[in-house]
mmCIF file of C-alpha atoms and ligand atoms in Angstrom:
data_model
loop_
_atom_site.group_PDB
_atom_site.id
_atom_site.type_symbol
_atom_site.label_atom_id
_atom_site.label_comp_id
_atom_site.label_asym_id
_atom_site.label_seq_id
_atom_site.Cartn_x
_atom_site.Cartn_y
_atom_site.Cartn_z
ATOM 1 C CA UNK A 1 -16.429 14.437 0.761
ATOM 2 C CA UNK A 2 -15.367 17.008 3.372
ATOM 3 C CA UNK A 3 -17.834 19.880 2.779
ATOM 4 C CA UNK A 4 -15.356 22.561 3.935
ATOM 5 C CA UNK A 5 -12.479 21.519 1.672
ATOM 6 C CA UNK A 6 -14.232 19.578 -1.139
ATOM 7 C CA UNK A 7 -11.670 16.868 -0.486
ATOM 8 C CA UNK A 8 -12.566 13.183 -0.602
ATOM 9 C CA UNK A 9 -12.305 11.548 2.837
ATOM 10 C CA UNK A 10 -11.406 8.002 3.808
ATOM 11 C CA UNK A 11 -14.830 7.672 5.455
ATOM 12 C CA UNK A 12 -16.491 8.521 2.142
ATOM 13 C CA UNK A 13 -14.335 5.966 0.288
ATOM 14 C CA UNK A 14 -15.219 3.300 2.867
ATOM 15 C CA UNK A 15 -18.869 4.137 2.477
ATOM 16 C CA UNK A 16 -18.681 3.851 -1.319
ATOM 17 C CA UNK A 17 -17.032 0.439 -0.985
ATOM 18 C CA UNK A 18 -19.878 -0.745 1.248
ATOM 19 C CA UNK A 19 -20.291 -4.500 1.626
ATOM 20 C CA UNK A 20 -18.690 -4.865 -1.807
ATOM 21 C CA UNK A 21 -19.903 -7.658 -4.115
ATOM 22 C CA UNK A 22 -18.339 -6.278 -7.304
ATOM 23 C CA UNK A 23 -16.156 -9.361 -7.925
ATOM 24 C CA UNK A 24 -16.062 -13.037 -6.948
ATOM 25 C CA UNK A 25 -13.660 -12.502 -4.057
ATOM 26 C CA UNK A 26 -16.694 -11.545 -1.971
ATOM 27 C CA UNK A 27 -17.731 -15.222 -2.015
ATOM 28 C CA UNK A 28 -14.560 -16.417 -0.276
ATOM 29 C CA UNK A 29 -13.453 -13.502 1.898
ATOM 30 C CA UNK A 30 -14.141 -13.286 5.622
ATOM 31 C CA UNK A 31 -13.794 -9.503 5.854
ATOM 32 C CA UNK A 32 -13.058 -6.523 3.666
ATOM 33 C CA UNK A 33 -9.603 -5.174 4.547
ATOM 34 C CA UNK A 34 -9.963 -1.483 3.809
ATOM 35 C CA UNK A 35 -6.726 -0.090 5.236
ATOM 36 C CA UNK A 36 -5.555 1.462 8.497
ATOM 37 C CA UNK A 37 -3.475 4.247 9.875
ATOM 38 C CA UNK A 38 -3.097 7.979 10.053
ATOM 39 C CA UNK A 39 -5.553 9.619 7.617
ATOM 40 C CA UNK A 40 -3.034 12.469 7.177
ATOM 41 C CA UNK A 41 0.022 10.272 6.869
ATOM 42 C CA UNK A 42 3.122 11.633 5.149
ATOM 43 C CA UNK A 43 3.908 8.111 4.008
ATOM 44 C CA UNK A 44 1.385 5.676 2.545
ATOM 45 C CA UNK A 45 2.260 2.012 1.974
ATOM 46 C CA UNK A 46 0.476 -0.063 -0.640
ATOM 47 C CA UNK A 47 0.578 -3.857 -0.553
ATOM 48 C CA UNK A 48 -0.953 -6.478 -2.813
ATOM 49 C CA UNK A 49 -3.933 -8.097 -1.114
ATOM 50 C CA UNK A 50 -4.917 -9.410 2.305
ATOM 51 C CA UNK A 51 -3.525 -12.796 3.331
ATOM 52 C CA UNK A 52 -5.107 -15.269 5.740
ATOM 53 C CA UNK A 53 -4.411 -13.319 8.948
ATOM 54 C CA UNK A 54 -5.526 -10.036 7.408
ATOM 55 C CA UNK A 55 -8.730 -11.618 6.089
ATOM 56 C CA UNK A 56 -9.526 -12.775 9.628
ATOM 57 C CA UNK A 57 -8.306 -9.638 11.433
ATOM 58 C CA UNK A 58 -9.584 -7.001 8.953
ATOM 59 C CA UNK A 59 -6.245 -5.163 8.999
ATOM 60 C CA UNK A 60 -3.394 -5.102 6.455
ATOM 61 C CA UNK A 61 -0.037 -6.659 7.242
ATOM 62 C CA UNK A 62 -0.726 -8.330 10.589
ATOM 63 C CA UNK A 63 0.705 -11.737 9.626
ATOM 64 C CA UNK A 64 4.320 -12.830 9.137
ATOM 65 C CA UNK A 65 5.003 -10.297 6.353
ATOM 66 C CA UNK A 66 3.578 -7.589 8.626
ATOM 67 C CA UNK A 67 6.019 -8.471 11.427
ATOM 68 C CA UNK A 68 8.907 -8.038 9.019
ATOM 69 C CA UNK A 69 7.395 -4.797 7.764
ATOM 70 C CA UNK A 70 7.234 -3.492 11.353
ATOM 71 C CA UNK A 71 10.954 -4.087 11.858
ATOM 72 C CA UNK A 72 11.789 -2.455 8.507
ATOM 73 C CA UNK A 73 9.711 0.603 9.417
ATOM 74 C CA UNK A 74 12.068 1.155 12.344
ATOM 75 C CA UNK A 75 14.977 1.372 9.879
ATOM 76 C CA UNK A 76 13.181 4.313 8.209
ATOM 77 C CA UNK A 77 12.380 5.877 11.594
ATOM 78 C CA UNK A 78 8.652 5.243 11.139
ATOM 79 C CA UNK A 79 5.932 3.723 13.308
ATOM 80 C CA UNK A 80 2.718 1.996 12.217
ATOM 81 C CA UNK A 81 0.741 4.778 13.921
ATOM 82 C CA UNK A 82 2.109 7.506 11.679
ATOM 83 C CA UNK A 83 1.703 5.766 8.317
ATOM 84 C CA UNK A 84 -1.340 4.621 6.343
ATOM 85 C CA UNK A 85 -1.404 1.111 4.822
ATOM 86 C CA UNK A 86 -3.767 -0.201 2.178
ATOM 87 C CA UNK A 87 -3.708 -2.925 -0.451
ATOM 88 C CA UNK A 88 -4.463 -3.001 -4.181
ATOM 89 C CA UNK A 89 -7.189 -5.593 -3.470
ATOM 90 C CA UNK A 90 -9.420 -5.231 -0.435
ATOM 91 C CA UNK A 91 -10.359 -8.940 -0.293
ATOM 92 C CA UNK A 92 -8.181 -12.033 0.017
ATOM 93 C CA UNK A 93 -7.700 -14.079 -3.163
ATOM 94 C CA UNK A 94 -8.294 -17.789 -2.411
ATOM 95 C CA UNK A 95 -5.066 -19.529 -1.318
ATOM 96 C CA UNK A 96 -3.255 -16.180 -1.728
ATOM 97 C CA UNK A 97 -3.159 -16.539 -5.504
ATOM 98 C CA UNK A 98 -2.068 -13.541 -7.564
ATOM 99 C CA UNK A 99 -4.696 -10.831 -8.130
ATOM 100 C CA UNK A 100 -6.432 -11.126 -11.519
ATOM 101 C CA UNK A 101 -6.313 -8.116 -13.874
ATOM 102 C CA UNK A 102 -10.129 -7.923 -13.700
ATOM 103 C CA UNK A 103 -10.030 -7.810 -9.875
ATOM 104 C CA UNK A 104 -7.424 -5.030 -9.951
ATOM 105 C CA UNK A 105 -9.544 -3.058 -12.397
ATOM 106 C CA UNK A 106 -12.677 -3.382 -10.263
ATOM 107 C CA UNK A 107 -10.974 -2.637 -6.931
ATOM 108 C CA UNK A 108 -8.455 0.026 -7.953
ATOM 109 C CA UNK A 109 -10.804 3.062 -7.961
ATOM 110 C CA UNK A 110 -11.030 2.655 -4.179
ATOM 111 C CA UNK A 111 -7.249 2.633 -3.806
ATOM 112 C CA UNK A 112 -6.972 5.667 -6.073
ATOM 113 C CA UNK A 113 -9.455 7.522 -3.880
ATOM 114 C CA UNK A 114 -7.640 6.422 -0.722
ATOM 115 C CA UNK A 115 -4.428 7.924 -2.126
ATOM 116 C CA UNK A 116 -6.286 11.151 -2.943
ATOM 117 C CA UNK A 117 -7.798 11.236 0.559
ATOM 118 C CA UNK A 118 -4.517 10.681 2.404
ATOM 119 C CA UNK A 119 -2.497 12.781 -0.058
ATOM 120 C CA UNK A 120 0.885 11.607 1.298
ATOM 121 C CA UNK A 121 4.317 13.043 0.532
ATOM 122 C CA UNK A 122 5.650 9.613 -0.328
ATOM 123 C CA UNK A 123 3.990 6.449 -1.626
ATOM 124 C CA UNK A 124 5.778 3.181 -0.914
ATOM 125 C CA UNK A 125 4.680 0.356 -3.181
ATOM 126 C CA UNK A 126 5.404 -3.109 -1.826
ATOM 127 C CA UNK A 127 6.001 -5.687 -4.541
ATOM 128 C CA UNK A 128 5.097 -6.091 -8.179
ATOM 129 C CA UNK A 129 1.346 -5.564 -8.188
ATOM 130 C CA UNK A 130 1.259 -2.316 -6.199
ATOM 131 C CA UNK A 131 4.287 -0.945 -8.068
ATOM 132 C CA UNK A 132 3.015 -1.754 -11.555
ATOM 133 C CA UNK A 133 -0.417 -0.377 -10.716
ATOM 134 C CA UNK A 134 0.845 2.939 -9.310
ATOM 135 C CA UNK A 135 3.590 3.484 -11.900
ATOM 136 C CA UNK A 136 1.438 2.184 -14.785
ATOM 137 C CA UNK A 137 4.224 -0.018 -16.079
ATOM 138 C CA UNK A 138 5.017 -3.652 -16.915
ATOM 139 C CA UNK A 139 8.645 -3.307 -15.827
ATOM 140 C CA UNK A 140 9.607 -5.857 -13.156
ATOM 141 C CA UNK A 141 10.021 -4.878 -9.502
ATOM 142 C CA UNK A 142 13.752 -5.776 -9.495
ATOM 143 C CA UNK A 143 14.365 -3.002 -12.018
ATOM 144 C CA UNK A 144 12.211 -0.426 -10.229
ATOM 145 C CA UNK A 145 12.951 -0.953 -6.528
ATOM 146 C CA UNK A 146 15.226 1.338 -4.602
ATOM 147 C CA UNK A 147 14.734 4.284 -6.959
ATOM 148 C CA UNK A 148 12.465 7.270 -6.442
ATOM 149 C CA UNK A 149 9.901 7.701 -9.233
ATOM 150 C CA UNK A 150 7.759 10.777 -9.706
ATOM 151 C CA UNK A 151 4.136 10.358 -10.695
ATOM 152 C CA UNK A 152 1.806 13.327 -10.575
ATOM 153 C CA UNK A 153 2.644 15.096 -7.329
ATOM 154 C CA UNK A 154 3.777 11.950 -5.530
ATOM 155 C CA UNK A 155 7.235 10.558 -4.928
ATOM 156 C CA UNK A 156 6.955 6.793 -5.280
ATOM 157 C CA UNK A 157 9.494 4.384 -3.800
ATOM 158 C CA UNK A 158 9.005 0.762 -4.903
ATOM 159 C CA UNK A 159 10.360 -1.852 -2.506
ATOM 160 C CA UNK A 160 10.238 -5.665 -2.613
ATOM 161 C CA UNK A 161 7.180 -7.137 -0.931
ATOM 162 C CA UNK A 162 8.125 -8.222 2.631
ATOM 163 C CA UNK A 163 6.887 -11.750 1.831
ATOM 164 C CA UNK A 164 9.664 -11.982 -0.787
ATOM 165 C CA UNK A 165 12.256 -11.659 1.986
ATOM 166 C CA UNK A 166 10.508 -14.402 3.962
ATOM 167 C CA UNK A 167 10.999 -16.784 1.003
ATOM 168 C CA UNK A 168 14.455 -15.457 0.097
ATOM 169 C CA UNK A 169 16.293 -14.051 3.159
ATOM 170 C CA UNK A 170 19.023 -12.593 0.909
ATOM 171 C CA UNK A 171 16.485 -9.915 -0.061
ATOM 172 C CA UNK A 172 16.285 -8.628 3.515
ATOM 173 C CA UNK A 173 19.542 -6.685 3.258
ATOM 174 C CA UNK A 174 18.379 -4.988 0.046
ATOM 175 C CA UNK A 175 15.116 -4.110 1.752
ATOM 176 C CA UNK A 176 16.920 -2.615 4.741
ATOM 177 C CA UNK A 177 18.882 -0.380 2.360
ATOM 178 C CA UNK A 178 15.658 0.650 0.636
ATOM 179 C CA UNK A 179 14.081 1.543 3.991
ATOM 180 C CA UNK A 180 17.167 3.645 4.820
ATOM 181 C CA UNK A 181 16.601 5.405 1.505
ATOM 182 C CA UNK A 182 12.964 5.903 2.499
ATOM 183 C CA UNK A 183 14.056 7.608 5.741
ATOM 184 C CA UNK A 184 16.278 9.974 3.738
ATOM 185 C CA UNK A 185 13.533 10.634 1.169
ATOM 186 C CA UNK A 186 11.020 11.591 3.879
ATOM 187 C CA UNK A 187 13.554 13.976 5.452
ATOM 188 C CA UNK A 188 14.173 15.562 2.024
ATOM 189 C CA UNK A 189 10.455 15.947 1.227
ATOM 190 C CA UNK A 190 9.796 17.503 4.675
ATOM 191 C CA UNK A 191 12.661 19.962 4.131
ATOM 192 C CA UNK A 192 11.289 20.955 0.713
ATOM 193 C CA UNK A 193 8.017 21.846 2.408
ATOM 194 C CA UNK A 194 9.595 23.898 5.176
ATOM 195 C CA UNK A 195 9.206 27.605 4.360
HETATM 196 N N1 URA B 201 0.452 -9.046 1.939
HETATM 197 C C1 URA B 201 -0.083 -7.927 1.392
HETATM 198 O O1 URA B 201 0.248 -7.541 0.281
HETATM 199 N N2 URA B 201 -0.966 -7.258 2.124
HETATM 200 C C2 URA B 201 -1.343 -7.604 3.333
HETATM 201 O O2 URA B 201 -2.158 -6.918 3.922
HETATM 202 C C3 URA B 201 -0.772 -8.773 3.883
HETATM 203 C C4 URA B 201 0.116 -9.475 3.169
#
C-alpha cells in the first residue's frame, strides 16, 4: 500500500504473493512469473499462464507468442516499455495444459490487485481464459473479440491469444485489425481524459 494515496502497489502485491505454494503448480514451476512493464501503464495486457520460456526467464510473453505480440503492439502504436503484462496464472501448468478452475480461483486475487495497482485506461485480454475471467462470462472468445466491453471503470478489449495465430495463421489478419482497433480505442480514451 502506498501510504500517501492508500493505493495498492505492485510491490505490495508481489510481496503478498511471496514464494507462493498455494497450489500444486509450485511443485513443477521454475519461477513465478509475476508480470512486467510500466506500473502506470495506460494499457494492461492479460495472458493465460507462463509457457516454457517464460517459466525459465521469469517474464511474460518472451517465447514465440511473445514475438508475435511484439509485432502486433507496433500495429497499435505501442511498445513493451509503455504497457504492463501479466497472466491469469503466475506459474506454468505442466506441458502448458489449460489452467484448472481451482488454480484460477487461487491465483486470481493477485491479478485483481495488479489491475487495481496499475489502474489502466484499457485492459486487453488475450484468449479465452483471461477474457472469461475479466468479463465474468462463459461466452467464447470468438464472440467477444474485437468489441469493446465495459466492466467497472475499465474498457476491456478481448483479442485472440497470440498462440492461436501461431497454430492458425488465418487468425493473424483478424488480430491485426483488433490491434488497429486498440490503437483507436487508446486515442479515444486519452481524448476523453483531456480537459
Ligand atoms: N502465453 C501466455 O498466456 N502468457 C505468457 O506469458 C506466455 C505465453
